[in-house]
Each structure stands twice: as structure tokens, then as C-alpha cells.
Coordinates of C-alpha atoms in Angstrom, one line a residue:
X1 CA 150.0 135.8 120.2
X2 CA 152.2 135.9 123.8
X3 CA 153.3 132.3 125.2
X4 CA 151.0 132.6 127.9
X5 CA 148.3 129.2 127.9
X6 CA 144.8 130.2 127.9
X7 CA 144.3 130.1 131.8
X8 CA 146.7 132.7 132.3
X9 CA 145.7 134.9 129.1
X10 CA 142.4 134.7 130.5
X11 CA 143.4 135.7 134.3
X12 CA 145.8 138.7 132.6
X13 CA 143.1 140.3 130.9
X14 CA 140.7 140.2 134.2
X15 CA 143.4 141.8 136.0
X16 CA 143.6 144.4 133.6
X17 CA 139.7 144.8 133.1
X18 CA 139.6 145.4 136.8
X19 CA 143.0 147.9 136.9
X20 CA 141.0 149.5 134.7
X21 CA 137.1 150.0 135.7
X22 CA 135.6 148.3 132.7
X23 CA 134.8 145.9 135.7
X24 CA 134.1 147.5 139.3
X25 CA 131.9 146.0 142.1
X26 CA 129.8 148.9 142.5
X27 CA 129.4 150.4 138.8
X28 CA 129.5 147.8 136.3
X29 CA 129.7 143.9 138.5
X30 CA 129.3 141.9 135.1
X31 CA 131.3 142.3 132.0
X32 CA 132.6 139.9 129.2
X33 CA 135.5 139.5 127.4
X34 CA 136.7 138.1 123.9
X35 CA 140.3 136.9 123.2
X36 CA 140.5 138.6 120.0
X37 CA 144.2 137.3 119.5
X38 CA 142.8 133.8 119.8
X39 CA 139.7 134.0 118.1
X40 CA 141.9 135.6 115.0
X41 CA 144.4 132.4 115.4
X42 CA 141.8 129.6 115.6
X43 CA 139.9 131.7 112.1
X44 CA 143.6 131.3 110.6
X45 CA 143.5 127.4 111.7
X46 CA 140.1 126.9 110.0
X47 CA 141.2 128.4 106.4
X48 CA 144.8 127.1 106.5
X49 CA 142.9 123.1 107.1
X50 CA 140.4 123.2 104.7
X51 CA 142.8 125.2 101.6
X52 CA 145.1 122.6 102.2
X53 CA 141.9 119.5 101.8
X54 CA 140.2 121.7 98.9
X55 CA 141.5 122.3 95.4
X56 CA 141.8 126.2 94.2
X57 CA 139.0 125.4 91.2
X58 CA 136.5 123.9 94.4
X59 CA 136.9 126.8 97.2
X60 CA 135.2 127.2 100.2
X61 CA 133.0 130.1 101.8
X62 CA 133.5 129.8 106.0
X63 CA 130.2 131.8 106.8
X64 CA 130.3 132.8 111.0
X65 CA 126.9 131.8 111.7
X66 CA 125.7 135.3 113.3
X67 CA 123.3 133.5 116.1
X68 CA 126.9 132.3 117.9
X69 CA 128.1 136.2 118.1
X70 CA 125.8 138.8 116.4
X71 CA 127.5 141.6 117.9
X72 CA 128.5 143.6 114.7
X73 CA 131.9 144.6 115.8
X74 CA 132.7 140.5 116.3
X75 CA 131.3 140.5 112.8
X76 CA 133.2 142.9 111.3
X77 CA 136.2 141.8 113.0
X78 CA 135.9 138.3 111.1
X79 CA 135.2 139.2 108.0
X80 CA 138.5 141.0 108.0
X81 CA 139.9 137.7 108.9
X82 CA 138.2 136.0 105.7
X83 CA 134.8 135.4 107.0
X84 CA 131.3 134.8 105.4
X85 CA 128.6 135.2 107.3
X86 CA 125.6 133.0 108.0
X87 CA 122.3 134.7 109.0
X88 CA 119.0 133.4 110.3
X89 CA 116.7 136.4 110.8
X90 CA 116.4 140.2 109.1
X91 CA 118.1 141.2 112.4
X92 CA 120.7 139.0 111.7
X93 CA 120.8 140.3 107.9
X94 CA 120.9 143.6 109.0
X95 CA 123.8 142.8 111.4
X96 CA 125.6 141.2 108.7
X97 CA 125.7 144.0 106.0
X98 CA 126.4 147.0 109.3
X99 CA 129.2 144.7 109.6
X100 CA 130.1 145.0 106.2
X101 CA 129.8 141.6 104.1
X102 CA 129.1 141.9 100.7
X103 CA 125.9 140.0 100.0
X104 CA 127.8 137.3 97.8
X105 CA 129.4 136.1 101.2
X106 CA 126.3 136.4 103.5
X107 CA 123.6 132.8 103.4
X108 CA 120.5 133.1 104.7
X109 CA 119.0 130.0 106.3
X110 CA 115.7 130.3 108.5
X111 CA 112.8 128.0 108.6
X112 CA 110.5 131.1 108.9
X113 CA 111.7 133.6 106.1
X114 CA 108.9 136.0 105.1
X115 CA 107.8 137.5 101.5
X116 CA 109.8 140.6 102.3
X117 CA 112.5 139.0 104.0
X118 CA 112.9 136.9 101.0
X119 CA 112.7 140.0 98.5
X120 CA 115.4 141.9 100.5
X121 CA 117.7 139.1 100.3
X122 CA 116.8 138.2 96.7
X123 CA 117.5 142.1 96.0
X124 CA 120.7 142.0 97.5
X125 CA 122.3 139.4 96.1
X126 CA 122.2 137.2 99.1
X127 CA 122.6 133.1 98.9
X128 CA 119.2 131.5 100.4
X129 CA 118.7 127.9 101.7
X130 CA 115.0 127.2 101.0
X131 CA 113.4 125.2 104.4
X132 CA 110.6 124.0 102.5
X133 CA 108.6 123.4 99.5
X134 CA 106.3 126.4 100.0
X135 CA 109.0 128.4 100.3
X136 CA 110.6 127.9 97.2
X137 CA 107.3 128.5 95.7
X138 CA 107.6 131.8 97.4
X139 CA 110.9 132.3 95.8
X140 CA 109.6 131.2 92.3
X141 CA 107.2 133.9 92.3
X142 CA 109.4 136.4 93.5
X143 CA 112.4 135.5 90.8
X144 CA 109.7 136.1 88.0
X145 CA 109.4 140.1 89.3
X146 CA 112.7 140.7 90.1
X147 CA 116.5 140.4 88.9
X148 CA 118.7 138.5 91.8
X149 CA 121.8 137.5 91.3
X150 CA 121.5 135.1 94.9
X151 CA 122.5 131.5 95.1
X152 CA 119.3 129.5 95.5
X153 CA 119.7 125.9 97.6
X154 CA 117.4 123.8 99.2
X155 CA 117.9 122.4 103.1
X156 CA 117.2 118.8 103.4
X157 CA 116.9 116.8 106.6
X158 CA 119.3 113.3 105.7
X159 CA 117.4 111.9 108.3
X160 CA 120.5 110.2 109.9
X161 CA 119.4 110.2 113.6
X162 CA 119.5 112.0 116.7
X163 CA 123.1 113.4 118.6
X164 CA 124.0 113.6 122.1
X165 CA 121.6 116.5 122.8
X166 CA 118.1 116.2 121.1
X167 CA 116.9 120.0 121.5
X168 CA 119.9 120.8 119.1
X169 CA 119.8 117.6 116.9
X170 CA 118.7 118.6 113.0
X171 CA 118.4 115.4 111.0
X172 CA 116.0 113.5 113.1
X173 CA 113.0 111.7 111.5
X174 CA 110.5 114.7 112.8
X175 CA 113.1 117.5 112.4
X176 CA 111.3 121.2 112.2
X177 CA 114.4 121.4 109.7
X178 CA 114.6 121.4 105.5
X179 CA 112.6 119.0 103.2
X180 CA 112.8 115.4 105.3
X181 CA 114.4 113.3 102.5
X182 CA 113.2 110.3 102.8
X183 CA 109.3 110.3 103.4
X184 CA 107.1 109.0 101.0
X185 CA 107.0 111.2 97.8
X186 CA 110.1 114.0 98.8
X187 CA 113.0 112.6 97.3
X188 CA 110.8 112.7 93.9
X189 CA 109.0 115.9 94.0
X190 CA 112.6 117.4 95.5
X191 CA 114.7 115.9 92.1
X192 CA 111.5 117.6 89.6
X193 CA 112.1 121.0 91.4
X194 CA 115.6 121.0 90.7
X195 CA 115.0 119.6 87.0
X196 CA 112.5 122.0 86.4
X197 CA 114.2 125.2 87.9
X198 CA 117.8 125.5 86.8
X199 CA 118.3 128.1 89.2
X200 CA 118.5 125.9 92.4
X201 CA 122.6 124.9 92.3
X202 CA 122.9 124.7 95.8
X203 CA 122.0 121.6 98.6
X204 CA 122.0 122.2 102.2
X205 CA 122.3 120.0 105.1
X206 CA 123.3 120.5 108.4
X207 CA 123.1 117.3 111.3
X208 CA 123.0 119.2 114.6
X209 CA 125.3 121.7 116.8
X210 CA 127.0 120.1 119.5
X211 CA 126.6 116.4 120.6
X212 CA 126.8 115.4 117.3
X213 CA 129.7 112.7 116.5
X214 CA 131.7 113.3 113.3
X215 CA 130.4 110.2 112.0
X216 CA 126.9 111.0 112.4
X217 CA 127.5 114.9 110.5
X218 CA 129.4 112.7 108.0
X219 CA 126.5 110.4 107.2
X220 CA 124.2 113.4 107.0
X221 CA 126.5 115.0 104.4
X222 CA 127.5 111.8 102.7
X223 CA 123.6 111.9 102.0
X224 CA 123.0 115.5 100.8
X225 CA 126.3 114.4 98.3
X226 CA 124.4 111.6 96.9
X227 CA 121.5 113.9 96.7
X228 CA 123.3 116.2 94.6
X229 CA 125.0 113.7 92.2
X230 CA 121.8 112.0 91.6
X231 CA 120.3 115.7 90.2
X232 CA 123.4 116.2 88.3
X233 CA 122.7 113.2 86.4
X234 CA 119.0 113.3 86.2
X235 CA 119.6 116.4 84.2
X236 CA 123.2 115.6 82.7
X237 CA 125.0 118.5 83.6
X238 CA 126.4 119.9 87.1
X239 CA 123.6 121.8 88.0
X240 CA 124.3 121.4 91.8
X241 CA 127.9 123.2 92.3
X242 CA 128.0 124.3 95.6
X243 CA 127.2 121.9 98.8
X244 CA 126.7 124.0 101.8
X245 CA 128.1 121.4 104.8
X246 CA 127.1 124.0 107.5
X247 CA 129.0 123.8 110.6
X248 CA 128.0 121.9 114.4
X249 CA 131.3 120.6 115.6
X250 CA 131.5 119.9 119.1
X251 CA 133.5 122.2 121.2
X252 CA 135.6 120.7 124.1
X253 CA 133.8 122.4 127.6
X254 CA 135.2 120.9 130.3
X255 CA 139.5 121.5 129.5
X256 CA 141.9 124.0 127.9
X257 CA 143.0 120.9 126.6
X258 CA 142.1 121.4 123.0
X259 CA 142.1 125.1 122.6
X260 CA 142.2 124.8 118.5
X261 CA 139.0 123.6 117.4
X262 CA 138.9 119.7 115.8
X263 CA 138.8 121.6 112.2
X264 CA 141.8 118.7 110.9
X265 CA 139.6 116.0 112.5
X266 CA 136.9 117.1 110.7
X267 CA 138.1 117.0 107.5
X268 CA 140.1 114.0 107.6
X269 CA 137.0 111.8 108.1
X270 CA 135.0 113.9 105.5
X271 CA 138.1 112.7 103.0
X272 CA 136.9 109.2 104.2
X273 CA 133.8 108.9 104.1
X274 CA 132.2 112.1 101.7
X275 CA 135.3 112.5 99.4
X276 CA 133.5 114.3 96.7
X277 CA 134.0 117.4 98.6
X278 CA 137.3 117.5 98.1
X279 CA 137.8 116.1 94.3
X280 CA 137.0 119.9 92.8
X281 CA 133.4 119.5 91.7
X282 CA 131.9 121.3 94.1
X283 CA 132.4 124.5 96.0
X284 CA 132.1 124.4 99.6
X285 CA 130.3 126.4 102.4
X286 CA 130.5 126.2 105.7
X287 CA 128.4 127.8 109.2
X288 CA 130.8 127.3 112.1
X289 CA 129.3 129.3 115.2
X290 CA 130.3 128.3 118.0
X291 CA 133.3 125.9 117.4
X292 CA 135.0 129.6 116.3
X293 CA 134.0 131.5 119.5
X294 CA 133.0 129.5 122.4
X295 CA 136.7 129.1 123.8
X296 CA 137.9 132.5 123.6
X297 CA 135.0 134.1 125.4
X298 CA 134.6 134.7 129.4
X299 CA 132.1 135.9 131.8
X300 CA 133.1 137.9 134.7
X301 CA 131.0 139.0 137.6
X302 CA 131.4 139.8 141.7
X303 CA 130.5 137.9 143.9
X304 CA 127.6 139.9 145.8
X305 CA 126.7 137.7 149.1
X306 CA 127.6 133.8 150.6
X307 CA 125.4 132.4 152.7
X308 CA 124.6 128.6 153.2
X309 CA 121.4 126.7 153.2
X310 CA 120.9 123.0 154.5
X311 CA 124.9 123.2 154.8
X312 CA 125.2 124.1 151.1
X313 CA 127.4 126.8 150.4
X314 CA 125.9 129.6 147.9
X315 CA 127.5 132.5 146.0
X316 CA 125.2 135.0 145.1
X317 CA 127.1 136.5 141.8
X318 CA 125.8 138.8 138.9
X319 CA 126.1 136.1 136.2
X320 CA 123.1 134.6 135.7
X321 CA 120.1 133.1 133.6
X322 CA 120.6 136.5 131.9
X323 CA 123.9 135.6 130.4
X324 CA 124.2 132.0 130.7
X325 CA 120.3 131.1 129.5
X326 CA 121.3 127.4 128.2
X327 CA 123.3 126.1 131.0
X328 CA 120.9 127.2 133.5
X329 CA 118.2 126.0 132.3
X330 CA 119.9 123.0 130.4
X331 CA 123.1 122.3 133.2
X332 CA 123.0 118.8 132.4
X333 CA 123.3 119.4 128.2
X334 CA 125.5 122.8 128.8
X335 CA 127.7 122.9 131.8
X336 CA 130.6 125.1 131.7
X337 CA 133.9 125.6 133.5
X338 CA 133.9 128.1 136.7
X339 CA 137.2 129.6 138.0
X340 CA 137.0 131.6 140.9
X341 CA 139.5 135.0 141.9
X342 CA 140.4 137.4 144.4
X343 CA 138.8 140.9 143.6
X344 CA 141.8 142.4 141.5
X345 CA 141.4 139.5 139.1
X346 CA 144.5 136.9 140.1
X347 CA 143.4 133.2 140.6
X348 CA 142.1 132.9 144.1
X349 CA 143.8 130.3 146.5
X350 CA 143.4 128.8 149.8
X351 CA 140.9 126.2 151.2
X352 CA 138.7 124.6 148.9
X353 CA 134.6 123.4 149.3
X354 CA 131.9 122.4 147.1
X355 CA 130.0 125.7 146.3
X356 CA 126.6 126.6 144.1
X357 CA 127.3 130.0 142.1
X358 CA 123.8 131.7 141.7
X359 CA 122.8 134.5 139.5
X360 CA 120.4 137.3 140.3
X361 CA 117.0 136.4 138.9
X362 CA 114.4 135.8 140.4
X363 CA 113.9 132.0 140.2
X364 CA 115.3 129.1 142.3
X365 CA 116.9 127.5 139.0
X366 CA 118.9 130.5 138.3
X367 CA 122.5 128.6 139.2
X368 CA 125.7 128.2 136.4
X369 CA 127.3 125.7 138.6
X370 CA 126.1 123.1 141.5
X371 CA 128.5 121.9 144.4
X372 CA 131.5 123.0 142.1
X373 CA 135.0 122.4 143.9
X374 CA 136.5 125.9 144.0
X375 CA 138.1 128.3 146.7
X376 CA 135.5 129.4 149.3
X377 CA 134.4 132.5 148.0
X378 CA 133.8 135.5 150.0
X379 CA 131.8 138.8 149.1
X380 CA 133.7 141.0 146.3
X381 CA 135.3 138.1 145.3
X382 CA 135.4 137.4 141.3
X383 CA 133.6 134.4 139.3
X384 CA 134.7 133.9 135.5
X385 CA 132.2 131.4 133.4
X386 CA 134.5 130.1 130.8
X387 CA 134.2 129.4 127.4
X388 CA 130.9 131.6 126.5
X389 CA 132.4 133.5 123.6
X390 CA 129.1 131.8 121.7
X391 CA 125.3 132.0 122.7
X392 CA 126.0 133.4 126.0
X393 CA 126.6 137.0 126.6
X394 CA 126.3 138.3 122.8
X395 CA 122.8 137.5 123.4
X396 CA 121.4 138.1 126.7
X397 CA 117.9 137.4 128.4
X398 CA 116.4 140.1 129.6
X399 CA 114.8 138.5 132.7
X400 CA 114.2 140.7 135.7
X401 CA 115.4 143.3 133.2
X402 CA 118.3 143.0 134.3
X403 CA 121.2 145.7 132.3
X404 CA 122.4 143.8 129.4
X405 CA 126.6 143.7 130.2
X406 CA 130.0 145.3 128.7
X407 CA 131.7 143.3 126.5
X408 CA 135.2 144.0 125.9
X409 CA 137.9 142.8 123.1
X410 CA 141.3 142.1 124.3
X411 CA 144.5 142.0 122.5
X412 CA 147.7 141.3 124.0
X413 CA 150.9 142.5 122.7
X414 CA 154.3 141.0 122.7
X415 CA 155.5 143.0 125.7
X416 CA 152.1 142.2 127.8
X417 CA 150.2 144.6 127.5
X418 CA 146.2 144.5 127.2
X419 CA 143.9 147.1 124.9
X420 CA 140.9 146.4 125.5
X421 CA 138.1 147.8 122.6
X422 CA 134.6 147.6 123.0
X423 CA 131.9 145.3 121.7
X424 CA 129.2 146.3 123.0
X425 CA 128.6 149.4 125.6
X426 CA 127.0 148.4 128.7
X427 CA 123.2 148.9 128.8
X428 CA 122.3 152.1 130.7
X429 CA 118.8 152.4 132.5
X430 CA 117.6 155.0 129.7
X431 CA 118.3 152.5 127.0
X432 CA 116.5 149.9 129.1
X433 CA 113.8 152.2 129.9
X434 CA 113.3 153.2 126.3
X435 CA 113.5 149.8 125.2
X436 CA 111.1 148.8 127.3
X437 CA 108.1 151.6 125.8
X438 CA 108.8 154.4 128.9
X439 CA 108.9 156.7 125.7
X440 CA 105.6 155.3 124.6
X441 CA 104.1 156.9 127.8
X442 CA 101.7 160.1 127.6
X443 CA 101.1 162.2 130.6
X444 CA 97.6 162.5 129.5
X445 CA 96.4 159.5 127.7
X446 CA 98.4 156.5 129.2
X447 CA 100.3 154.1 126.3
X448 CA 100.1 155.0 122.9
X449 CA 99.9 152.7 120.1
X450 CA 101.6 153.0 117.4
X451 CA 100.1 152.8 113.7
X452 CA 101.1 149.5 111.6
X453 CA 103.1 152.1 109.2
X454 CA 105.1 153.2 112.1
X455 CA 105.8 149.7 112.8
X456 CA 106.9 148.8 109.6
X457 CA 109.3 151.7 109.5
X458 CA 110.7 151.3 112.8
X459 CA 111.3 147.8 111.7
X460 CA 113.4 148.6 108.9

């Protein structure tokens, strides 16, 4: 990594994106962009933290849950740094193994798995999480036909409360999430599953991702722990080895203050208050999403119109709903940081105003920031939404069907110089026409429907 902070890494490689055409007014006026130097450096602070917390007999799988960033190239990318992979869908699982994981480091956690999604992963090799009690019925049947060699845990809702944002809050009393420990009858039906099945050795728990306080993730783990200690002694061995602590730390949005993610933090109070995770008997995994990539990802778009309404000022950009789903329809839960430039990519200056930056759909809510202090933009002007490395552009909504964006890994060398490689191709209107059933069209008889064979195979 160069000595440049973050700001000015950031502002370097929009200069360059511009230089270059990967982001032009009139061709392509959105593109993204991941720091691959600092995404690679904050994966090296995550394994050097926990190898020095976790003895060499205990170890510790880091699985990137794929719903932060399921772009297969970001995937690929970290597990050449060390990565696992987390998965929550057969896309996701398909995603995973393009990328290249061996099944041993890919978990599969979903609430919804079905019969064949189970039986590919089973097949594999691949860890599961069971959500619920019919699903590991499911998974008993399915062991009794087929040779796995996959993990089998169980998710379990500690019930420990609510975080700072409820829609993304796990261990609530009426959590969708896992088997709800403590109502009436669980804890005891839970403890004869694992005494009768031998095969379950892993517990799951996971509080909530972002707005959770480490003391309220702690308390969550702190009671899947004592949920696994109290198997090991109902059946007097260590049946339960592995404790999957999944991930949810909360990511700093509003400063480049605290670039590195609170990994030390973390595991410092874990040591306090759940130190069984760190004594050797158990082997660790973990589902960090976006506390890897949400810093070292930006969105960059032009600045289209300004106008003013009711003495408001209003930048019309090409970063909208599309890109930034949560913040515009959750601003108060997601805000994010907005920096605004000149059009070949350097920091603009100058007079400064209270501005709304708008996206392009077709709805009055479609704004990413609301009487934000920046430099008065003008048309062809740039706008950069910060820290969207997660859950933002790797995963666009296709509202208005708008043309899903670029995105672009940059690596800067020692002497300044950006390469950009690319991450995903930006969408072109055939792709969006034949996603969208134009090639389902006959000139005769209108739309044709496909047979439920042909949907299964296009499936796979």
C-alpha cells in the first residue's frame, strides 16, 4: 500500500477512472470501485487478530459472507487472501465454488434451504447451519441416502434483545432466525437432537449486522457457548467442536477515522466475557460481510442536472435507489458519506450550500443524501457515495431498469500508478433486454412459456 490516507487513494483512483473512460458522462455516468490494496490489508488485519487470540489446535475459518459482495471475482480475490466463504442461497453456492472454494471452506446458512439445495450441499461436502427443526429432519432423511462428509450445526436465536437497527437485529424474541432458545420446550427437544444424532458438532448463532453493540453479540455468543458445553456434558464427550460466531460488527460510516475494522476490539471483549473460544476446545468460524468491504468501496456518478425547488438545491446524479437500495429507502438507519468533484475526478472547491443528491428513478424518495453541506454542484460535475464496498453496487435493483454499473478493482503501486481490473462489465441493453424475456418473444405467437424441465435446467 502507498502513504496516501483513504480520501486521497479514493480521489486518485477517480481521476484515473475518468483519464481513462471506465467513467465518461456520456457512455458509462455510474461506475464503482474497490480498493483492492485495502481490502487485502484490512483481510490481513482480521487473520493476524484472531491467530494471535486462538491456539493452533482451536483454528478459525473467516467465511466472507457472499451477500456483502457476491461478485465472483471479489470472491475469488479473498479466498486467495485466506478466505472462507459464507453462502445464503444456490446462487450464492454457485458463486462460491465459480470462485473456487473448496466445499470444506464454504457454510451454508439460509432460513429457506430446499430438498435439493440441501442435497447439493450435503454432496459437496459443504458445512450447513440447520434454521429449524424441520430442517434437520430434512437433513436426517437425506444423510440416510447419501455419503456427506459436510459439517452439520444448528442456528439458534440466544434471544439477547434487539440492536440499534431492528430490520437487521437476529436474536430478538420473535426472530425469523434459528431455533428461539428459550421458549417453552426448545432448549429440551434442541439437547435430544444433538444426543441422538452424533453428527450435529456444530452451534450457530449470530446477534445482528450493524447496530449491534459488542456487548450485546457477546451475550448472544456467551449463550450459544453455554449451549454447547451443556451438550458436551449431556453426552460426555465433545460432540460440539466448532462454534460458528458469525460476523455483524459495526462499521464506522460517517469518518475515515477508523479505516481498520474494530477486529482487536472484538476479540478482546470475547476474551472477557466468552473465553472458551479462545482456551483450544473449540474451532472457530466466522461470517464478516460487510465489516471486510464496506470502507474500501465507492460509487461514482455525473452529475446530470441542478435545479432548485422551494429554495432547495437538487443534484440530479446517476446514483440512485438502484445502487444505494438501503440508504434510500432506510436514510435514517443507512446514511453514508457524499464527497463531491470537479469532472476530471479532483475534490471540488469553492462556495459551499446544503444540497439533496437525487438518483434517476422514478420515485420522489429516490435521494442518497438530504441538505448535505458540499460544493454547489454544477452539471458534469462528479458525486462519490462512500463506503459501499458491501450491499450496495455488487447487488443492484433493477428499478426503472436501469443498466446495472461497471465495477472496477484498483491497485496502486509504489510509484502511483493505478490498474484498474474488472469486476463486473457494465450491463449492455442486450443483456438487459435478454434478461428481461425479449428472447422469449415469438413473432407469431407472442411470449412463450417455457416447460418446468426447461426451468429446472436453466436453473442449474
Amino acid at each position: 500500500m502507498t502513504s496516501l490516507d483513504p480520501a486521497r487513494r479514493r480521489e486518485h483512483i477517480l481521476r484515473t477512472a475518468v483519464s481513462q473512460g471506465l467513467l465518461a458522462r456520456d457512455a458509462d455516468p455510474l461506475a464503482a470501485f474497490v480498493d483492492m490494496d485495502a481490502l487485502e490489508h484490512n483481510v490481513t488485519v482480521l487473520h493476524r487478530t484472531f491467530e494471535r487470540a486462538v491456539p493452533a489446535e482451536g483454528g478459525v475459518l473467516h467465511a466472507f459472507a457472499a451477500k456483502a459482495n457476491c461478485l465472483v471475482p471479489v470472491l475469488k480475490f479473498l479466498r486467495t487472501l485466506g478466505m472462507g466463504c459464507e453462502v445464503a442461497s444456490e446462487g450464492e453456492l454457485a458463486q462460491a465454488v465459480a470462485a473456487g472454494f473448496e466445499p470444506e471452506s464454504i457454510v451454508f446458512d439460509s432460513p429457506a434451504k430446499t430438498m435439493p439445495e440441501l442435497r447439493q450441499a450435503l454432496a459437496l461436502g459443504v458445512a450447513l447451519n440447520a434454521d429449524n427443526f424441520q430442517e434437520l429432519e430434512r437433513i436426517r432423511t437425506l444423510r440416510e441416502q447419501l455419503r456427506s462428509t459436510s459439517r452439520i450445526g444448528v442456528r439458534i436465536n440466544p434471544q439477547v434483545g434487539l440492536g440499534g437497527i431492528e430490520a437487521m437485529s437476529t436474536a430478538g424474541r420473535t426472530s425469523k432466525f434459528g431455533i428461539a432458545l428459550d421458549d417453552p420446550g426448545n432448549r429440551e427437544r434442541l439437547l435430544a437432537w444433538f444426543s441422538d444424532h452424533p453428527w450435529l458438532t456444530m452451534v450457530h448463532a449470530h446477534v445482528g449486522s450493524q447496530g449491534c453493540r459488542l456487548p450485546l453479540i457477546a451475550d448472544g455468543l456467551r449463550a450459544a457457548v453455554d449451549f454447547a458445553e451443556e451438550v458436551n456434558r449431556l453426552v460426555g464427550r465433545r460432540q460440539i467442536s466448532t462454534v460458528d460466531i458469525g460476523g455483524g460488527l459495526p462499521v464506522d460510516f460517517e469518518t475515515d477515522a477508523a479505516v481498520e475494522s474494530p477486529f482487536a476490539e472484538y476479540v478482546g471483549v470475547l476474551r472477557d466475557r466468552v473465553p472458551e473460544l479462545f482456551d483450544g476446545r473449540y474451532s472457530l468460524i466466522t461470517e464478516f460481510g460487510r465489516t471486510i468491504a464496506a470502507k474500501y468501496g465507492f460509487i461514482a456518478a455525473f452529475v446530470e442536472y441542478t435545479k432548485t425547488a422551494g429554495g432547495s438545491r437538487i443534484a440530479i446524479t446517476h446514483a440512485g435507489a438502484q445502487t444505494a437500495t438501503r440508504t434510500v429507502f432506510m436514510p435514517e438507519a443507512w446514511p453514508i458519506r457524499v464527497t463531491a468533484h470537479t469532472p476530471d475526478g479532483g475534490f471540488k472547491r469553492g462556495d459551499r450550500a446544503p444540497q439533496t443528491i437525487a438518483g434517476p428513478c422514478c420515485f420522489a424518495g429516490d435521494l442518497t443524501a438530504t441538505n448535505r453541506e458540499l460544493p454547489i454542484l454544477e452539471p458534469g460535475d462528479i458525486v462519490s457515495l462512500l463506503d459501499t464496498g458491501a450491499y450496495y453496487f455488487s447487488t443492484p435493483f433493477s428499478y426503472n431498469s436501469l443498466l446495472e454499473p461497471g465495477v472496477y478493482g484498483a491497485r496502486i503501486d509504489d510509484g502511483g500508478s493505478v490498474r484498474f481490473v474488472v469486476l463486473r462489465e457494465p450491463q449492455t441493453m442486450s443483456q438487459l433486454l435478454q434478461r428481461t424475456g425479449a428472447s422469449l418473444l415469438n413473432g407469431d405467437a407472442g411470449v412463450v412459456s417455457p416447460r418446468p424441465e426447461e426451468i429446472q435446467r436453466t436453473r442449474r
